[in-house]
XYZ file of C-alpha atoms in Angstrom:
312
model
C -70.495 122.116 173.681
C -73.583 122.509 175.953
C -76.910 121.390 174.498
C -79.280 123.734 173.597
C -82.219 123.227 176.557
C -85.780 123.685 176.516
C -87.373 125.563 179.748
C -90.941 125.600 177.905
C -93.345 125.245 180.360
C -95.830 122.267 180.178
C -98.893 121.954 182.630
C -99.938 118.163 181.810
C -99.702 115.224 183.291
C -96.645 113.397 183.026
C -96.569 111.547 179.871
C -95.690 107.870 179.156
C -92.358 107.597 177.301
C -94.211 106.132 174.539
C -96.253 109.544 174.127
C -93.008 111.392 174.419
C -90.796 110.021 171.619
C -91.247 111.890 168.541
C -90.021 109.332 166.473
C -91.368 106.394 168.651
C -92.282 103.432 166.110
C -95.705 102.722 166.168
C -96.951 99.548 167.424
C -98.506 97.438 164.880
C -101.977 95.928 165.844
C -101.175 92.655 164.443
C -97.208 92.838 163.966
C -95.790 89.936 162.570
C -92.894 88.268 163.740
C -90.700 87.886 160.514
C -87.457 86.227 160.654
C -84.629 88.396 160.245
C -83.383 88.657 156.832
C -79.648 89.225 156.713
C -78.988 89.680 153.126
C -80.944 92.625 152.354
C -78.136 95.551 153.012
C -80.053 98.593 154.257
C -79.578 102.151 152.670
C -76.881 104.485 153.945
C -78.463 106.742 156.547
C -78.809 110.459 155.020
C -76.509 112.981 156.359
C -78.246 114.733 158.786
C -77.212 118.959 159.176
C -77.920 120.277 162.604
C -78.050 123.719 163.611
C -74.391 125.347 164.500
C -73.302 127.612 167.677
C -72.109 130.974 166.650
C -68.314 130.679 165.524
C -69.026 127.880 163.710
C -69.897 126.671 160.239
C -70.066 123.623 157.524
C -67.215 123.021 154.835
C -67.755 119.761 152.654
C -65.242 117.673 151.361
C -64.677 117.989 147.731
C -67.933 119.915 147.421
C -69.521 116.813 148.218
C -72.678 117.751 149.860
C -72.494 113.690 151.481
C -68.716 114.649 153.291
C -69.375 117.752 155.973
C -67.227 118.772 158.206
C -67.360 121.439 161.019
C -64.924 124.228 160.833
C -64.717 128.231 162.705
C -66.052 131.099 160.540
C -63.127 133.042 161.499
C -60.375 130.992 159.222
C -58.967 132.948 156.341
C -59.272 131.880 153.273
C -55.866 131.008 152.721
C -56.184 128.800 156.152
C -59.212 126.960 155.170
C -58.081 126.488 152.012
C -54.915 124.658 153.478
C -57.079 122.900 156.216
C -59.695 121.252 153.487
C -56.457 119.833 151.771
C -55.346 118.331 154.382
C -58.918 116.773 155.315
C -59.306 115.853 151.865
C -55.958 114.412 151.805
C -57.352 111.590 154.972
C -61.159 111.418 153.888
C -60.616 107.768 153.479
C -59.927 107.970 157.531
C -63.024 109.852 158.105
C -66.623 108.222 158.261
C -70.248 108.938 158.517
C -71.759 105.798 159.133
C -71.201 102.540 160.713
C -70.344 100.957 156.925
C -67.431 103.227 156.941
C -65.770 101.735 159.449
C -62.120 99.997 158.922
C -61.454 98.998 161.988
C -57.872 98.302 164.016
C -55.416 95.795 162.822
C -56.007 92.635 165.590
C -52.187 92.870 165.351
C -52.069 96.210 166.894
C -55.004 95.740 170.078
C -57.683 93.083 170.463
C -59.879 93.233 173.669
C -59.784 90.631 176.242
C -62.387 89.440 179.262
C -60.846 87.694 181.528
C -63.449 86.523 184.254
C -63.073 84.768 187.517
C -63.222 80.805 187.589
C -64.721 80.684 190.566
C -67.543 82.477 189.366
C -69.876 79.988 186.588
C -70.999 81.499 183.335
C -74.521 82.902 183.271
C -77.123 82.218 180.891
C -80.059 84.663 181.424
C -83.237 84.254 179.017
C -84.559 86.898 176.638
C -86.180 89.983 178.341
C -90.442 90.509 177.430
C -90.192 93.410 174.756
C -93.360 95.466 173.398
C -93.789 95.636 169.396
C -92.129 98.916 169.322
C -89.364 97.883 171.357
C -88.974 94.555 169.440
C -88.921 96.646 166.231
C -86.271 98.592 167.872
C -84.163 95.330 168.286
C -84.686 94.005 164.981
C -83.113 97.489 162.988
C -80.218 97.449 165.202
C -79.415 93.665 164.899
C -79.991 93.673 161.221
C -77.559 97.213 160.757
C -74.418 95.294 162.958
C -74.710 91.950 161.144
C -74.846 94.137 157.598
C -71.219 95.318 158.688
C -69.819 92.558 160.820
C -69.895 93.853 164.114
C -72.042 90.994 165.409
C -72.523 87.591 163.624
C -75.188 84.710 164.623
C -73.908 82.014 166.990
C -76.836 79.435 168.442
C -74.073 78.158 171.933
C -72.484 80.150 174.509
C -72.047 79.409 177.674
C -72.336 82.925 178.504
C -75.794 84.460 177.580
C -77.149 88.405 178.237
C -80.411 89.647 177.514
C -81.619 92.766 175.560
C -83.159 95.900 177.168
C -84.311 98.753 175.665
C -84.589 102.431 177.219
C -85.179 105.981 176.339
C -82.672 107.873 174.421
C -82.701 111.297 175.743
C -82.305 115.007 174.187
C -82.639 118.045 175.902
C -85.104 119.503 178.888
C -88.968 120.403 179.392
C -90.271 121.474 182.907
C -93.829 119.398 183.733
C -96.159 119.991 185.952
C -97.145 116.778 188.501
C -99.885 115.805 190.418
C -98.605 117.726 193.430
C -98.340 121.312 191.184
C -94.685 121.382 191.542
C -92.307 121.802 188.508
C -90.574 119.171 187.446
C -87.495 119.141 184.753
C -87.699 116.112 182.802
C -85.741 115.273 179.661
C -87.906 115.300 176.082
C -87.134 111.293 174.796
C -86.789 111.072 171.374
C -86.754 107.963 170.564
C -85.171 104.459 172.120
C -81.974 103.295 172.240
C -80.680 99.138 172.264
C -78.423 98.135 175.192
C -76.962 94.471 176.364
C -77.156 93.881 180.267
C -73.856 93.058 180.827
C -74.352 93.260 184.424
C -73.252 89.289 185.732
C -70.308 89.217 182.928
C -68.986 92.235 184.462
C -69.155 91.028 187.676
C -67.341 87.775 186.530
C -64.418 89.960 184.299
C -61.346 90.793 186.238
C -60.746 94.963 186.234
C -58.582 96.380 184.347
C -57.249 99.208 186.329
C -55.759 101.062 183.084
C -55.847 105.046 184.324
C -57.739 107.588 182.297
C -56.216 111.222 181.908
C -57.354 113.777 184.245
C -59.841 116.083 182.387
C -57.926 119.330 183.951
C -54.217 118.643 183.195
C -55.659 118.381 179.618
C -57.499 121.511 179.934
C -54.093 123.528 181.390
C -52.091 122.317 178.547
C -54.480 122.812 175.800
C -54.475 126.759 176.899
C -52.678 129.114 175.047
C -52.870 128.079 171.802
C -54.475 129.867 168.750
C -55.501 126.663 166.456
C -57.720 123.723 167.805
C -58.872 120.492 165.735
C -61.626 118.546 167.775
C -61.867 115.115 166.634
C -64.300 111.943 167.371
C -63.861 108.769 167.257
C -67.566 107.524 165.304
C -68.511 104.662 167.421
C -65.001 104.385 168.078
C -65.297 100.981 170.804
C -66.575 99.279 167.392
C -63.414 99.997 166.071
C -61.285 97.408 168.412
C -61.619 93.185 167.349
C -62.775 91.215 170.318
C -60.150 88.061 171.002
C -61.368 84.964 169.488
C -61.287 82.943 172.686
C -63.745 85.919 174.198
C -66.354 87.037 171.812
C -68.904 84.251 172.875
C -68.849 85.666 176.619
C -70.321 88.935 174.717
C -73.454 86.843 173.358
C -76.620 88.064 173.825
C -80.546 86.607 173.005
C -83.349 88.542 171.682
C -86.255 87.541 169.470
C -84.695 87.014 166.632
C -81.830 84.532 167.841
C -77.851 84.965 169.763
C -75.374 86.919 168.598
C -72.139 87.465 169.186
C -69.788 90.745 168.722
C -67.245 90.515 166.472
C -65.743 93.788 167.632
C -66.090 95.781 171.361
C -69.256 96.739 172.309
C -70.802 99.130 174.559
C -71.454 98.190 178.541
C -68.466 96.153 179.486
C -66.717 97.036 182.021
C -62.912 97.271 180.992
C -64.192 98.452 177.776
C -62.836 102.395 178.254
C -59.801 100.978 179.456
C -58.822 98.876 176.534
C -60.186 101.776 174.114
C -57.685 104.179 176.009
C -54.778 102.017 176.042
C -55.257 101.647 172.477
C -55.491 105.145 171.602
C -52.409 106.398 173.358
C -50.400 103.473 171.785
C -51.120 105.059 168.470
C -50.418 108.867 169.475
C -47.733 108.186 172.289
C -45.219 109.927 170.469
C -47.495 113.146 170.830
C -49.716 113.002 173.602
C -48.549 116.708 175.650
C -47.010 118.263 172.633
C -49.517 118.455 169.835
C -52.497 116.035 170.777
C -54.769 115.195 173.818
C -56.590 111.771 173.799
C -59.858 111.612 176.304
C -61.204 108.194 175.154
C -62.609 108.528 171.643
C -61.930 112.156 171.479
C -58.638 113.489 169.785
C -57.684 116.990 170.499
C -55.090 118.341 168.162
C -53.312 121.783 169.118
C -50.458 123.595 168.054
C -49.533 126.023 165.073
C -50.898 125.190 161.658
C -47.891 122.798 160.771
C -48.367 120.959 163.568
C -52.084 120.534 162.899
C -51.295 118.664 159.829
C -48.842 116.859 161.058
C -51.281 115.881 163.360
C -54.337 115.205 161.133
C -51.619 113.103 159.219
C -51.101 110.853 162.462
C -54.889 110.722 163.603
C-alpha cells in the first residue's frame, strides 16, 4: 500500500526539522531534569482510525470500538460474518499496543550475539541531546521498562549511545536558495534509535537467507481470498539470551538499560526474526501462507484461511 503523497508546492526557505514536526515537543525554557519514575504505568495509547484506500473498510471485534480490524468492502455478509468469528475466536493473539504483547516461549527461539574476541567491547558515552530530544528519550524509556522490554542495569562492558532522528511521513516539494524544487519529506515528529554501529561490527553474521520478494509474489497469484497480517513490533516479540542482553546496553540521561527482548538496529536481528517465523509456519509456507519478516500472508479458499488464522 503506497502512501498517500503530498506535491503541494511550498516557496520558503527550507525549514529546520524542529519547525517541521507537527507534533514536535516543545522545549521547555527551564526543563527540569526529573528522575525517571518507573512505577507510574502510563495510559493505553487511544486507537487511532486512519483514512482507508477504496476497497477497504473497518470491522471491530465484538463491536468493540477499542478492537478494529481492516477488512474488503466486497465480502458478503455471510463471509464476513464467518471471518469476524474466526478473528474473534484469536483476539487474545491480536494486539494494539506494546502492553499486549505475549511474547515467544525462550524454549522455542532466543536471540544470540556472538561477537569476535579479537575485537574488545566498546563503551561509548551518552550522545548531547536538546530538551525536546531528551523528552523524546525519557517517554520511550519509561513505555519499554512499563512492559519489560528493557530493565535498568548500572555495568556492561558493552555500552551504545542514544540518537534521535526525524520520523518521516509523506512528501512536500520546497523551494531552495538556488530556485530549484526540491522534494523533501514532511517530519512529523522524532523517533528513538540505539547506535549499534561497533557491536555490529564485533557480532559474527548470520547469513540466514530471506525469501525472494517475487517467488512470493508468483505464488500468491491466482487466488480469490487474501489475509494480510503484521507482526506489531514483532522483533520485541523474541527473548534476548541471558549471556547476551548486556552487549545490547545502552546510556542516556536517565541511566543504562538493557533489552530484555530483540531490539531494533542489530545486525542479525532480521535473520533470527525470520528463522523464527518459518519455524512456526514451516508446515505451510508455499501452500497457504507467505512469511516476509514480520508480515504473514495467508491465501487460499476460505477454509484454508481459517485454518490459517488458527496457526498464525
Amino acid at each position: 500500500m503506497l502512501a498517500s503523497v503530498n506535491t503541494s508546492l511550498v516557496f520558503l526557505a527550507k525549514p529546520r526539522l524542529e519547525d517541521e514536526a507537527r507534533f514536535f515537543i516543545e522545549e521547555e525554557a527551564n526543563p527540569s531534569d526529573e528522575p525517571l519514575d518507573e512505577f507510574v504505568v502510563p495510559p493505553k495509547p487511544p486507537i487511532k482510525l486512519n483514512s482507508l484506500p477504496t476497497g477497504l473498510r473497518y470491522a471491530f471485534l465484538g463491536d468493540d470500538p477499542e478492537s478494529p480490524v481492516i477488512i474488503s468492502d466486497k465480502l458478503t455478509q455471510e463471509q464476513t460474518f464467518h471471518l469476524m468469528a474466526v478473528l474473534e475466536k484469536h483476539q487474545s493473539a491480536i494486539g494494539y499496543s506494546l502492553q499486549d504483547l505475549k511474547g515467544i516461549s525462550p524454549a522455542l527461539c532466543t536471540h544470540r550475539i556472538p561477537t569476535d574476541p579479537n575485537i574488545p567491547p566498546s563503551r561509548e558515552p551518552q550522545c548531547r541531546l536538546n530538551n525536546a530530544m531528551r523528552e523524546v528519550v525519557k517517554k520511550e524509556v519509561l513505555k519499554l521498562l512499563h512492559v519489560g522490554i528493557i530493565y535498568v542495569l548500572p555495568h556492561s562492558e558493552w555500552v551504545s549511545p542514544v540518537q534521535v532522528v526525524p520520523k518521516k511521513e509523506g512528501m512536500t516539494v520546497v523551494q531552495n536558495e538556488k530556485s530549484e524544487l526540491i522534494p523533501q519529506c514532511t517530519v512529523i515528529g522524532w523517533r528513538m534509535l540505539i547506535d549499534y554501529r561497533n557491536l555490529n561490527k564485533a557480532a559474527k553474521k548470520d547469513h540466514f537467507p530471506l525469501p525472494f520478494i517475487d517467488e512470493m509474489l508468483e505464488r500468491l497469484a491466482n487466488h480469490s481470498f487474501f489475509c494480510f497480517l503484521d507482526g506489531y513490533s514483532g522483533y520485541h516479540q523474541i527473548p534476548f539470551h541471558h549471556d547476551d542482553q548486556s552487549k545490547t546496553t545502552f546510556t542516556c540521561s536517565y541511566g543504562t538499560c538493557v533489552y530484555h527482548r530483540m531490539s531494533f538496529g542489530l545486525c542479525n536481528a532480521s535473520t533470527s526474526f525470520q528463522r523464527c517465523m518459518m519455524s512456526i509456519s514451516s508446515d505451510m509456507i508455499g501452500k497457504t501462507m507467505e512469511v516476509f519478516m514480520d508480515d504473514f500472508f495467508v491465501y487460499g479458499m476460505p477454509r484454508r484461511l481459517r485454518y490459517g488464522f488458527a496457526k498464525v
